[in-house]
Every structure is written in structure tokens, then in C-alpha cells.
């Protein structure tokens, strides 16, 4: 069973399929291809929130707070200012390396990013978590779909998302489609 099949069993997707994404247009706007696991994730779920916590960003979402393109532009500007006085996370010192947001943590200002490094195919990009209101970055040597599945199953080695297990304690996982997205 692949990670998407496991996620679908754990957290059923919406009954109605999400709107199709024009991947060529989105990738042209970003200036890069996107990982295949992310495209499958978006094609199955669309824009929305996993377990009232993880907001999945989607290109051209109707709402800016779920729009991958709008948030990439916003995060690029914010991080450029931040890195004038704070150190960049490991891996970004390499010429041409960048981070691209693919999800955010509801209500915290935290984001999940891909670490996009030159010479790596998008399917080889790994996940970076930034707490949003502080300088801490956490690297995960996996793609977005595997990381999301690990968070929801409580197997992710992370200092974050503990509230999913310890506070929310979901017996069933949920996905809520973003209204208007």
C-alpha cells in the first residue's frame, strides 16, 4: 500500500472531487515543477484542513489563505526580510536553493515547506517545518505526503503537532474542505 492509499484509509477525502488544478500554469508561475506526491494529494483532497490543524495549500485556490501561489509570494518576501538578521536553515546556503510552502498549521503562523535544492528532482525534495513566530526550523528527510501521514499517525519524529495526539486525540481523522477554495 502506498502513502496516499494509507492516508485515504486513515482520513477519507471529500465525497465530491476537488477542482482540477492547471499544473502547467501553476508550475510556470512558481518557476519549478512540483512533487508528484503533492499533486496526487491535491487531486484527492483539494484545499482544506486535516484534523483541524494542517492546511493543505493548493495552486489557484479561491481563498488566499489556501492559495499556494499567493502564499509562496508572501512567504518569499517575509523570509527575505527575516534572513537579513537571522540565519537561514541548513540547506539554503547553497546557491539556487529555496523553500516553497505546501501547508500551514492552523492558527499558529507555522508553515511546512519543501527544501528545493538545485539538481534535485522535485520528488526528492524534503520537508522543513518552521514554527512561524520564531527562528526554529525542523528538517524531515521525507516528502510531503509521507510526512503528513506520519503526523496523522503519530509516528513523525517532530517536536511539533503533539497536540494532535495529546490534546485532540482523534479516534477518526478528518479533512474539511476549505469553503470557497
mmCIF file with all atom_site columns, C-alpha atoms in Angstrom:
data_model
loop_
_atom_site.group_PDB
_atom_site.id
_atom_site.type_symbol
_atom_site.label_atom_id
_atom_site.label_alt_id
_atom_site.label_comp_id
_atom_site.label_asym_id
_atom_site.label_entity_id
_atom_site.label_seq_id
_atom_site.pdbx_PDB_ins_code
_atom_site.Cartn_x
_atom_site.Cartn_y
_atom_site.Cartn_z
_atom_site.occupancy
_atom_site.B_iso_or_equiv
_atom_site.pdbx_formal_charge
_atom_site.auth_seq_id
_atom_site.auth_comp_id
_atom_site.auth_asym_id
_atom_site.auth_atom_id
_atom_site.pdbx_PDB_model_num
ATOM 1   C CA . UNK A 1 1   ? 0.000   0.000  0.000   1.00 0.00 ? 1   UNK A CA 1
ATOM 2   C CA . UNK A 1 2   ? 1.378   3.416  -0.911  1.00 0.00 ? 2   UNK A CA 1
ATOM 3   C CA . UNK A 1 3   ? 1.254   6.512  1.307   1.00 0.00 ? 3   UNK A CA 1
ATOM 4   C CA . UNK A 1 4   ? -1.785  8.016  -0.439  1.00 0.00 ? 4   UNK A CA 1
ATOM 5   C CA . UNK A 1 5   ? -3.780  4.786  -0.070  1.00 0.00 ? 5   UNK A CA 1
ATOM 6   C CA . UNK A 1 6   ? -2.840  4.679  3.610   1.00 0.00 ? 6   UNK A CA 1
ATOM 7   C CA . UNK A 1 7   ? -3.853  8.313  4.077   1.00 0.00 ? 7   UNK A CA 1
ATOM 8   C CA . UNK A 1 8   ? -7.208  7.772  2.340   1.00 0.00 ? 8   UNK A CA 1
ATOM 9   C CA . UNK A 1 9   ? -7.936  4.820  4.643   1.00 0.00 ? 9   UNK A CA 1
ATOM 10  C CA . UNK A 1 10  ? -6.956  6.862  7.681   1.00 0.00 ? 10  UNK A CA 1
ATOM 11  C CA . UNK A 1 11  ? -8.645  10.102 6.643   1.00 0.00 ? 11  UNK A CA 1
ATOM 12  C CA . UNK A 1 12  ? -11.368 9.835  3.998   1.00 0.00 ? 12  UNK A CA 1
ATOM 13  C CA . UNK A 1 13  ? -11.234 12.524 1.300   1.00 0.00 ? 13  UNK A CA 1
ATOM 14  C CA . UNK A 1 14  ? -14.239 14.653 0.350   1.00 0.00 ? 14  UNK A CA 1
ATOM 15  C CA . UNK A 1 15  ? -17.051 12.832 -1.432  1.00 0.00 ? 15  UNK A CA 1
ATOM 16  C CA . UNK A 1 16  ? -17.037 15.380 -4.241  1.00 0.00 ? 16  UNK A CA 1
ATOM 17  C CA . UNK A 1 17  ? -13.736 15.515 -6.125  1.00 0.00 ? 17  UNK A CA 1
ATOM 18  C CA . UNK A 1 18  ? -11.798 18.765 -5.751  1.00 0.00 ? 18  UNK A CA 1
ATOM 19  C CA . UNK A 1 19  ? -11.488 21.191 -8.665  1.00 0.00 ? 19  UNK A CA 1
ATOM 20  C CA . UNK A 1 20  ? -8.813  20.232 -11.177 1.00 0.00 ? 20  UNK A CA 1
ATOM 21  C CA . UNK A 1 21  ? -5.551  22.148 -10.968 1.00 0.00 ? 21  UNK A CA 1
ATOM 22  C CA . UNK A 1 22  ? -3.819  23.519 -14.049 1.00 0.00 ? 22  UNK A CA 1
ATOM 23  C CA . UNK A 1 23  ? -0.404  22.156 -13.049 1.00 0.00 ? 23  UNK A CA 1
ATOM 24  C CA . UNK A 1 24  ? 1.407   23.604 -16.072 1.00 0.00 ? 24  UNK A CA 1
ATOM 25  C CA . UNK A 1 25  ? 0.150   27.100 -15.225 1.00 0.00 ? 25  UNK A CA 1
ATOM 26  C CA . UNK A 1 26  ? 0.995   26.704 -11.525 1.00 0.00 ? 26  UNK A CA 1
ATOM 27  C CA . UNK A 1 27  ? 4.485   25.356 -12.197 1.00 0.00 ? 27  UNK A CA 1
ATOM 28  C CA . UNK A 1 28  ? 5.159   28.128 -14.691 1.00 0.00 ? 28  UNK A CA 1
ATOM 29  C CA . UNK A 1 29  ? 4.138   30.726 -12.094 1.00 0.00 ? 29  UNK A CA 1
ATOM 30  C CA . UNK A 1 30  ? 6.414   29.112 -9.477  1.00 0.00 ? 30  UNK A CA 1
ATOM 31  C CA . UNK A 1 31  ? 9.282   28.621 -11.898 1.00 0.00 ? 31  UNK A CA 1
ATOM 32  C CA . UNK A 1 32  ? 9.602   24.947 -10.967 1.00 0.00 ? 32  UNK A CA 1
ATOM 33  C CA . UNK A 1 33  ? 7.895   21.595 -11.258 1.00 0.00 ? 33  UNK A CA 1
ATOM 34  C CA . UNK A 1 34  ? 6.149   20.261 -8.150  1.00 0.00 ? 34  UNK A CA 1
ATOM 35  C CA . UNK A 1 35  ? 6.431   16.832 -6.492  1.00 0.00 ? 35  UNK A CA 1
ATOM 36  C CA . UNK A 1 36  ? 4.200   14.034 -7.814  1.00 0.00 ? 36  UNK A CA 1
ATOM 37  C CA . UNK A 1 37  ? 3.089   13.027 -4.294  1.00 0.00 ? 37  UNK A CA 1
ATOM 38  C CA . UNK A 1 38  ? 1.813   16.568 -3.702  1.00 0.00 ? 38  UNK A CA 1
ATOM 39  C CA . UNK A 1 39  ? -0.114  16.530 -6.985  1.00 0.00 ? 39  UNK A CA 1
ATOM 40  C CA . UNK A 1 40  ? -1.767  13.235 -6.001  1.00 0.00 ? 40  UNK A CA 1
ATOM 41  C CA . UNK A 1 41  ? -2.557  14.643 -2.539  1.00 0.00 ? 41  UNK A CA 1
ATOM 42  C CA . UNK A 1 42  ? -4.158  17.776 -4.023  1.00 0.00 ? 42  UNK A CA 1
ATOM 43  C CA . UNK A 1 43  ? -6.005  15.741 -6.656  1.00 0.00 ? 43  UNK A CA 1
ATOM 44  C CA . UNK A 1 44  ? -7.526  13.591 -3.915  1.00 0.00 ? 44  UNK A CA 1
ATOM 45  C CA . UNK A 1 45  ? -8.293  16.185 -1.229  1.00 0.00 ? 45  UNK A CA 1
ATOM 46  C CA . UNK A 1 46  ? -8.048  19.707 -2.670  1.00 0.00 ? 46  UNK A CA 1
ATOM 47  C CA . UNK A 1 47  ? -7.683  22.764 -0.458  1.00 0.00 ? 47  UNK A CA 1
ATOM 48  C CA . UNK A 1 48  ? -8.678  22.157 3.141   1.00 0.00 ? 48  UNK A CA 1
ATOM 49  C CA . UNK A 1 49  ? -7.681  21.225 6.668   1.00 0.00 ? 49  UNK A CA 1
ATOM 50  C CA . UNK A 1 50  ? -6.575  17.877 8.109   1.00 0.00 ? 50  UNK A CA 1
ATOM 51  C CA . UNK A 1 51  ? -7.623  17.278 11.723  1.00 0.00 ? 51  UNK A CA 1
ATOM 52  C CA . UNK A 1 52  ? -8.437  20.957 12.245  1.00 0.00 ? 52  UNK A CA 1
ATOM 53  C CA . UNK A 1 53  ? -4.686  21.583 12.127  1.00 0.00 ? 53  UNK A CA 1
ATOM 54  C CA . UNK A 1 54  ? -2.833  21.198 8.824   1.00 0.00 ? 54  UNK A CA 1
ATOM 55  C CA . UNK A 1 55  ? -3.994  23.450 6.000   1.00 0.00 ? 55  UNK A CA 1
ATOM 56  C CA . UNK A 1 56  ? -3.183  21.975 2.587   1.00 0.00 ? 56  UNK A CA 1
ATOM 57  C CA . UNK A 1 57  ? -2.242  24.727 0.139   1.00 0.00 ? 57  UNK A CA 1
ATOM 58  C CA . UNK A 1 58  ? -3.376  24.420 -3.471  1.00 0.00 ? 58  UNK A CA 1
ATOM 59  C CA . UNK A 1 59  ? -2.434  26.454 -6.565  1.00 0.00 ? 59  UNK A CA 1
ATOM 60  C CA . UNK A 1 60  ? -5.089  28.954 -7.597  1.00 0.00 ? 60  UNK A CA 1
ATOM 61  C CA . UNK A 1 61  ? -7.316  28.296 -4.560  1.00 0.00 ? 61  UNK A CA 1
ATOM 62  C CA . UNK A 1 62  ? -10.202 30.752 -4.344  1.00 0.00 ? 62  UNK A CA 1
ATOM 63  C CA . UNK A 1 63  ? -9.125  31.807 -0.853  1.00 0.00 ? 63  UNK A CA 1
ATOM 64  C CA . UNK A 1 64  ? -5.699  33.441 -0.455  1.00 0.00 ? 64  UNK A CA 1
ATOM 65  C CA . UNK A 1 65  ? -5.078  31.616 2.841   1.00 0.00 ? 65  UNK A CA 1
ATOM 66  C CA . UNK A 1 66  ? -5.105  28.311 0.905   1.00 0.00 ? 66  UNK A CA 1
ATOM 67  C CA . UNK A 1 67  ? -3.501  29.532 -2.344  1.00 0.00 ? 67  UNK A CA 1
ATOM 68  C CA . UNK A 1 68  ? -0.057  28.034 -2.852  1.00 0.00 ? 68  UNK A CA 1
ATOM 69  C CA . UNK A 1 69  ? 0.936   30.769 -5.303  1.00 0.00 ? 69  UNK A CA 1
ATOM 70  C CA . UNK A 1 70  ? -0.168  33.727 -3.178  1.00 0.00 ? 70  UNK A CA 1
ATOM 71  C CA . UNK A 1 71  ? 1.430   32.256 -0.061  1.00 0.00 ? 71  UNK A CA 1
ATOM 72  C CA . UNK A 1 72  ? 4.673   31.443 -1.863  1.00 0.00 ? 72  UNK A CA 1
ATOM 73  C CA . UNK A 1 73  ? 4.999   35.104 -2.851  1.00 0.00 ? 73  UNK A CA 1
ATOM 74  C CA . UNK A 1 74  ? 4.103   36.264 0.663   1.00 0.00 ? 74  UNK A CA 1
ATOM 75  C CA . UNK A 1 75  ? 6.462   33.810 2.387   1.00 0.00 ? 75  UNK A CA 1
ATOM 76  C CA . UNK A 1 76  ? 9.331   34.695 -0.003  1.00 0.00 ? 76  UNK A CA 1
ATOM 77  C CA . UNK A 1 77  ? 9.005   38.353 0.971   1.00 0.00 ? 77  UNK A CA 1
ATOM 78  C CA . UNK A 1 78  ? 8.694   37.670 4.702   1.00 0.00 ? 78  UNK A CA 1
ATOM 79  C CA . UNK A 1 79  ? 11.605  35.224 4.771   1.00 0.00 ? 79  UNK A CA 1
ATOM 80  C CA . UNK A 1 80  ? 13.857  37.540 2.738   1.00 0.00 ? 80  UNK A CA 1
ATOM 81  C CA . UNK A 1 81  ? 13.352  40.233 5.383   1.00 0.00 ? 81  UNK A CA 1
ATOM 82  C CA . UNK A 1 82  ? 13.802  37.755 8.225   1.00 0.00 ? 82  UNK A CA 1
ATOM 83  C CA . UNK A 1 83  ? 17.052  36.386 6.825   1.00 0.00 ? 83  UNK A CA 1
ATOM 84  C CA . UNK A 1 84  ? 18.588  39.830 6.811   1.00 0.00 ? 84  UNK A CA 1
ATOM 85  C CA . UNK A 1 85  ? 19.108  39.381 10.571  1.00 0.00 ? 85  UNK A CA 1
ATOM 86  C CA . UNK A 1 86  ? 18.564  35.641 11.238  1.00 0.00 ? 86  UNK A CA 1
ATOM 87  C CA . UNK A 1 87  ? 20.408  32.616 9.910   1.00 0.00 ? 87  UNK A CA 1
ATOM 88  C CA . UNK A 1 88  ? 18.816  30.600 7.161   1.00 0.00 ? 88  UNK A CA 1
ATOM 89  C CA . UNK A 1 89  ? 18.095  26.952 7.889   1.00 0.00 ? 89  UNK A CA 1
ATOM 90  C CA . UNK A 1 90  ? 20.634  24.347 6.792   1.00 0.00 ? 90  UNK A CA 1
ATOM 91  C CA . UNK A 1 91  ? 20.464  23.608 3.100   1.00 0.00 ? 91  UNK A CA 1
ATOM 92  C CA . UNK A 1 92  ? 19.580  27.117 1.977   1.00 0.00 ? 92  UNK A CA 1
ATOM 93  C CA . UNK A 1 93  ? 23.134  28.394 1.807   1.00 0.00 ? 93  UNK A CA 1
ATOM 94  C CA . UNK A 1 94  ? 23.549  26.514 -1.476  1.00 0.00 ? 94  UNK A CA 1
ATOM 95  C CA . UNK A 1 95  ? 23.135  28.826 -4.494  1.00 0.00 ? 95  UNK A CA 1
ATOM 96  C CA . UNK A 1 96  ? 19.686  28.391 -6.020  1.00 0.00 ? 96  UNK A CA 1
ATOM 97  C CA . UNK A 1 97  ? 18.171  26.609 -3.012  1.00 0.00 ? 97  UNK A CA 1
ATOM 98  C CA . UNK A 1 98  ? 14.785  27.845 -1.840  1.00 0.00 ? 98  UNK A CA 1
ATOM 99  C CA . UNK A 1 99  ? 11.816  26.934 0.283   1.00 0.00 ? 99  UNK A CA 1
ATOM 100 C CA . UNK A 1 100 ? 8.271   26.613 -1.038  1.00 0.00 ? 100 UNK A CA 1
ATOM 101 C CA . UNK A 1 101 ? 5.289   26.356 1.324   1.00 0.00 ? 101 UNK A CA 1
ATOM 102 C CA . UNK A 1 102 ? 2.885   23.446 0.807   1.00 0.00 ? 102 UNK A CA 1
ATOM 103 C CA . UNK A 1 103 ? 0.924   23.573 4.075   1.00 0.00 ? 103 UNK A CA 1
ATOM 104 C CA . UNK A 1 104 ? 0.440   25.707 7.152   1.00 0.00 ? 104 UNK A CA 1
ATOM 105 C CA . UNK A 1 105 ? -0.508  24.976 10.734  1.00 0.00 ? 105 UNK A CA 1
ATOM 106 C CA . UNK A 1 106 ? -3.905  26.456 11.533  1.00 0.00 ? 106 UNK A CA 1
ATOM 107 C CA . UNK A 1 107 ? -3.746  29.495 13.795  1.00 0.00 ? 107 UNK A CA 1
ATOM 108 C CA . UNK A 1 108 ? -0.027  29.343 14.608  1.00 0.00 ? 108 UNK A CA 1
ATOM 109 C CA . UNK A 1 109 ? 1.815   31.125 11.799  1.00 0.00 ? 109 UNK A CA 1
ATOM 110 C CA . UNK A 1 110 ? 3.815   27.921 11.239  1.00 0.00 ? 110 UNK A CA 1
ATOM 111 C CA . UNK A 1 111 ? 4.441   26.561 7.752   1.00 0.00 ? 111 UNK A CA 1
ATOM 112 C CA . UNK A 1 112 ? 5.550   23.323 6.170   1.00 0.00 ? 112 UNK A CA 1
ATOM 113 C CA . UNK A 1 113 ? 7.904   23.901 3.261   1.00 0.00 ? 113 UNK A CA 1
ATOM 114 C CA . UNK A 1 114 ? 9.746   21.900 0.678   1.00 0.00 ? 114 UNK A CA 1
ATOM 115 C CA . UNK A 1 115 ? 13.502  22.361 0.660   1.00 0.00 ? 115 UNK A CA 1
ATOM 116 C CA . UNK A 1 116 ? 14.038  22.741 -3.086  1.00 0.00 ? 116 UNK A CA 1
ATOM 117 C CA . UNK A 1 117 ? 17.708  22.353 -3.919  1.00 0.00 ? 117 UNK A CA 1
ATOM 118 C CA . UNK A 1 118 ? 19.348  22.692 -7.331  1.00 0.00 ? 118 UNK A CA 1
ATOM 119 C CA . UNK A 1 119 ? 19.972  19.417 -9.077  1.00 0.00 ? 119 UNK A CA 1
ATOM 120 C CA . UNK A 1 120 ? 17.272  17.599 -7.123  1.00 0.00 ? 120 UNK A CA 1
ATOM 121 C CA . UNK A 1 121 ? 14.110  16.415 -8.827  1.00 0.00 ? 121 UNK A CA 1
ATOM 122 C CA . UNK A 1 122 ? 11.007  17.745 -7.003  1.00 0.00 ? 122 UNK A CA 1
ATOM 123 C CA . UNK A 1 123 ? 10.182  14.175 -5.927  1.00 0.00 ? 123 UNK A CA 1
ATOM 124 C CA . UNK A 1 124 ? 13.437  14.270 -3.912  1.00 0.00 ? 124 UNK A CA 1
ATOM 125 C CA . UNK A 1 125 ? 12.568  17.465 -2.038  1.00 0.00 ? 125 UNK A CA 1
ATOM 126 C CA . UNK A 1 126 ? 12.303  17.123 1.705   1.00 0.00 ? 126 UNK A CA 1
ATOM 127 C CA . UNK A 1 127 ? 10.138  18.856 4.288   1.00 0.00 ? 127 UNK A CA 1
ATOM 128 C CA . UNK A 1 128 ? 11.093  21.766 6.524   1.00 0.00 ? 128 UNK A CA 1
ATOM 129 C CA . UNK A 1 129 ? 8.841   22.905 9.369   1.00 0.00 ? 129 UNK A CA 1
ATOM 130 C CA . UNK A 1 130 ? 9.151   26.493 10.598  1.00 0.00 ? 130 UNK A CA 1
ATOM 131 C CA . UNK A 1 131 ? 7.409   27.475 13.799  1.00 0.00 ? 131 UNK A CA 1
ATOM 132 C CA . UNK A 1 132 ? 6.469   30.780 12.224  1.00 0.00 ? 132 UNK A CA 1
ATOM 133 C CA . UNK A 1 133 ? 6.819   33.024 15.229  1.00 0.00 ? 133 UNK A CA 1
ATOM 134 C CA . UNK A 1 134 ? 10.367  32.050 15.986  1.00 0.00 ? 134 UNK A CA 1
ATOM 135 C CA . UNK A 1 135 ? 13.651  31.080 14.381  1.00 0.00 ? 135 UNK A CA 1
ATOM 136 C CA . UNK A 1 136 ? 13.391  27.299 14.774  1.00 0.00 ? 136 UNK A CA 1
ATOM 137 C CA . UNK A 1 137 ? 13.381  25.092 11.698  1.00 0.00 ? 137 UNK A CA 1
ATOM 138 C CA . UNK A 1 138 ? 12.973  21.333 11.752  1.00 0.00 ? 138 UNK A CA 1
ATOM 139 C CA . UNK A 1 139 ? 14.114  19.198 8.811   1.00 0.00 ? 139 UNK A CA 1
ATOM 140 C CA . UNK A 1 140 ? 12.430  15.946 7.804   1.00 0.00 ? 140 UNK A CA 1
ATOM 141 C CA . UNK A 1 141 ? 14.071  13.711 5.226   1.00 0.00 ? 141 UNK A CA 1
ATOM 142 C CA . UNK A 1 142 ? 10.817  12.771 3.516   1.00 0.00 ? 142 UNK A CA 1
ATOM 143 C CA . UNK A 1 143 ? 8.326   14.155 1.043   1.00 0.00 ? 143 UNK A CA 1
ATOM 144 C CA . UNK A 1 144 ? 5.112   15.958 1.940   1.00 0.00 ? 144 UNK A CA 1
ATOM 145 C CA . UNK A 1 145 ? 2.704   13.029 1.665   1.00 0.00 ? 145 UNK A CA 1
ATOM 146 C CA . UNK A 1 146 ? 4.824   10.692 3.803   1.00 0.00 ? 146 UNK A CA 1
ATOM 147 C CA . UNK A 1 147 ? 5.327   13.467 6.358   1.00 0.00 ? 147 UNK A CA 1
ATOM 148 C CA . UNK A 1 148 ? 1.595   14.246 6.543   1.00 0.00 ? 148 UNK A CA 1
ATOM 149 C CA . UNK A 1 149 ? 0.792   10.567 7.014   1.00 0.00 ? 149 UNK A CA 1
ATOM 150 C CA . UNK A 1 150 ? 3.425   10.287 9.766   1.00 0.00 ? 150 UNK A CA 1
ATOM 151 C CA . UNK A 1 151 ? 1.993   13.334 11.573  1.00 0.00 ? 151 UNK A CA 1
ATOM 152 C CA . UNK A 1 152 ? -1.544  11.969 11.447  1.00 0.00 ? 152 UNK A CA 1
ATOM 153 C CA . UNK A 1 153 ? -0.493  8.516  12.633  1.00 0.00 ? 153 UNK A CA 1
ATOM 154 C CA . UNK A 1 154 ? 1.670   9.971  15.410  1.00 0.00 ? 154 UNK A CA 1
ATOM 155 C CA . UNK A 1 155 ? 4.861   8.435  14.037  1.00 0.00 ? 155 UNK A CA 1
ATOM 156 C CA . UNK A 1 156 ? 6.555   11.644 12.862  1.00 0.00 ? 156 UNK A CA 1
ATOM 157 C CA . UNK A 1 157 ? 9.748   12.459 14.701  1.00 0.00 ? 157 UNK A CA 1
ATOM 158 C CA . UNK A 1 158 ? 8.890   16.083 15.387  1.00 0.00 ? 158 UNK A CA 1
ATOM 159 C CA . UNK A 1 159 ? 8.733   18.494 18.288  1.00 0.00 ? 159 UNK A CA 1
ATOM 160 C CA . UNK A 1 160 ? 5.506   19.865 16.788  1.00 0.00 ? 160 UNK A CA 1
ATOM 161 C CA . UNK A 1 161 ? 1.982   18.531 16.227  1.00 0.00 ? 161 UNK A CA 1
ATOM 162 C CA . UNK A 1 162 ? 1.972   16.776 19.618  1.00 0.00 ? 162 UNK A CA 1
ATOM 163 C CA . UNK A 1 163 ? -1.383  18.399 20.334  1.00 0.00 ? 163 UNK A CA 1
ATOM 164 C CA . UNK A 1 164 ? -2.939  16.156 17.688  1.00 0.00 ? 164 UNK A CA 1
ATOM 165 C CA . UNK A 1 165 ? -2.130  13.132 19.850  1.00 0.00 ? 165 UNK A CA 1
ATOM 166 C CA . UNK A 1 166 ? -2.160  14.691 23.304  1.00 0.00 ? 166 UNK A CA 1
ATOM 167 C CA . UNK A 1 167 ? -4.999  17.217 23.108  1.00 0.00 ? 167 UNK A CA 1
ATOM 168 C CA . UNK A 1 168 ? -7.268  16.445 20.160  1.00 0.00 ? 168 UNK A CA 1
ATOM 169 C CA . UNK A 1 169 ? -6.703  12.680 20.421  1.00 0.00 ? 169 UNK A CA 1
ATOM 170 C CA . UNK A 1 170 ? -8.601  11.917 17.238  1.00 0.00 ? 170 UNK A CA 1
ATOM 171 C CA . UNK A 1 171 ? -10.128 8.469  17.047  1.00 0.00 ? 171 UNK A CA 1
ATOM 172 C CA . UNK A 1 172 ? -11.075 9.279  13.482  1.00 0.00 ? 172 UNK A CA 1
ATOM 173 C CA . UNK A 1 173 ? -9.127  11.676 11.314  1.00 0.00 ? 173 UNK A CA 1
ATOM 174 C CA . UNK A 1 174 ? -10.911 14.352 9.354   1.00 0.00 ? 174 UNK A CA 1
ATOM 175 C CA . UNK A 1 175 ? -10.469 16.534 6.330   1.00 0.00 ? 175 UNK A CA 1
ATOM 176 C CA . UNK A 1 176 ? -12.597 19.657 5.914   1.00 0.00 ? 176 UNK A CA 1
ATOM 177 C CA . UNK A 1 177 ? -12.705 21.246 2.502   1.00 0.00 ? 177 UNK A CA 1
ATOM 178 C CA . UNK A 1 178 ? -11.876 24.941 2.551   1.00 0.00 ? 178 UNK A CA 1
ATOM 179 C CA . UNK A 1 179 ? -15.116 26.810 1.986   1.00 0.00 ? 179 UNK A CA 1
ATOM 180 C CA . UNK A 1 180 ? -14.866 28.761 -1.241  1.00 0.00 ? 180 UNK A CA 1
ATOM 181 C CA . UNK A 1 181 ? -11.460 27.330 -2.089  1.00 0.00 ? 181 UNK A CA 1
#
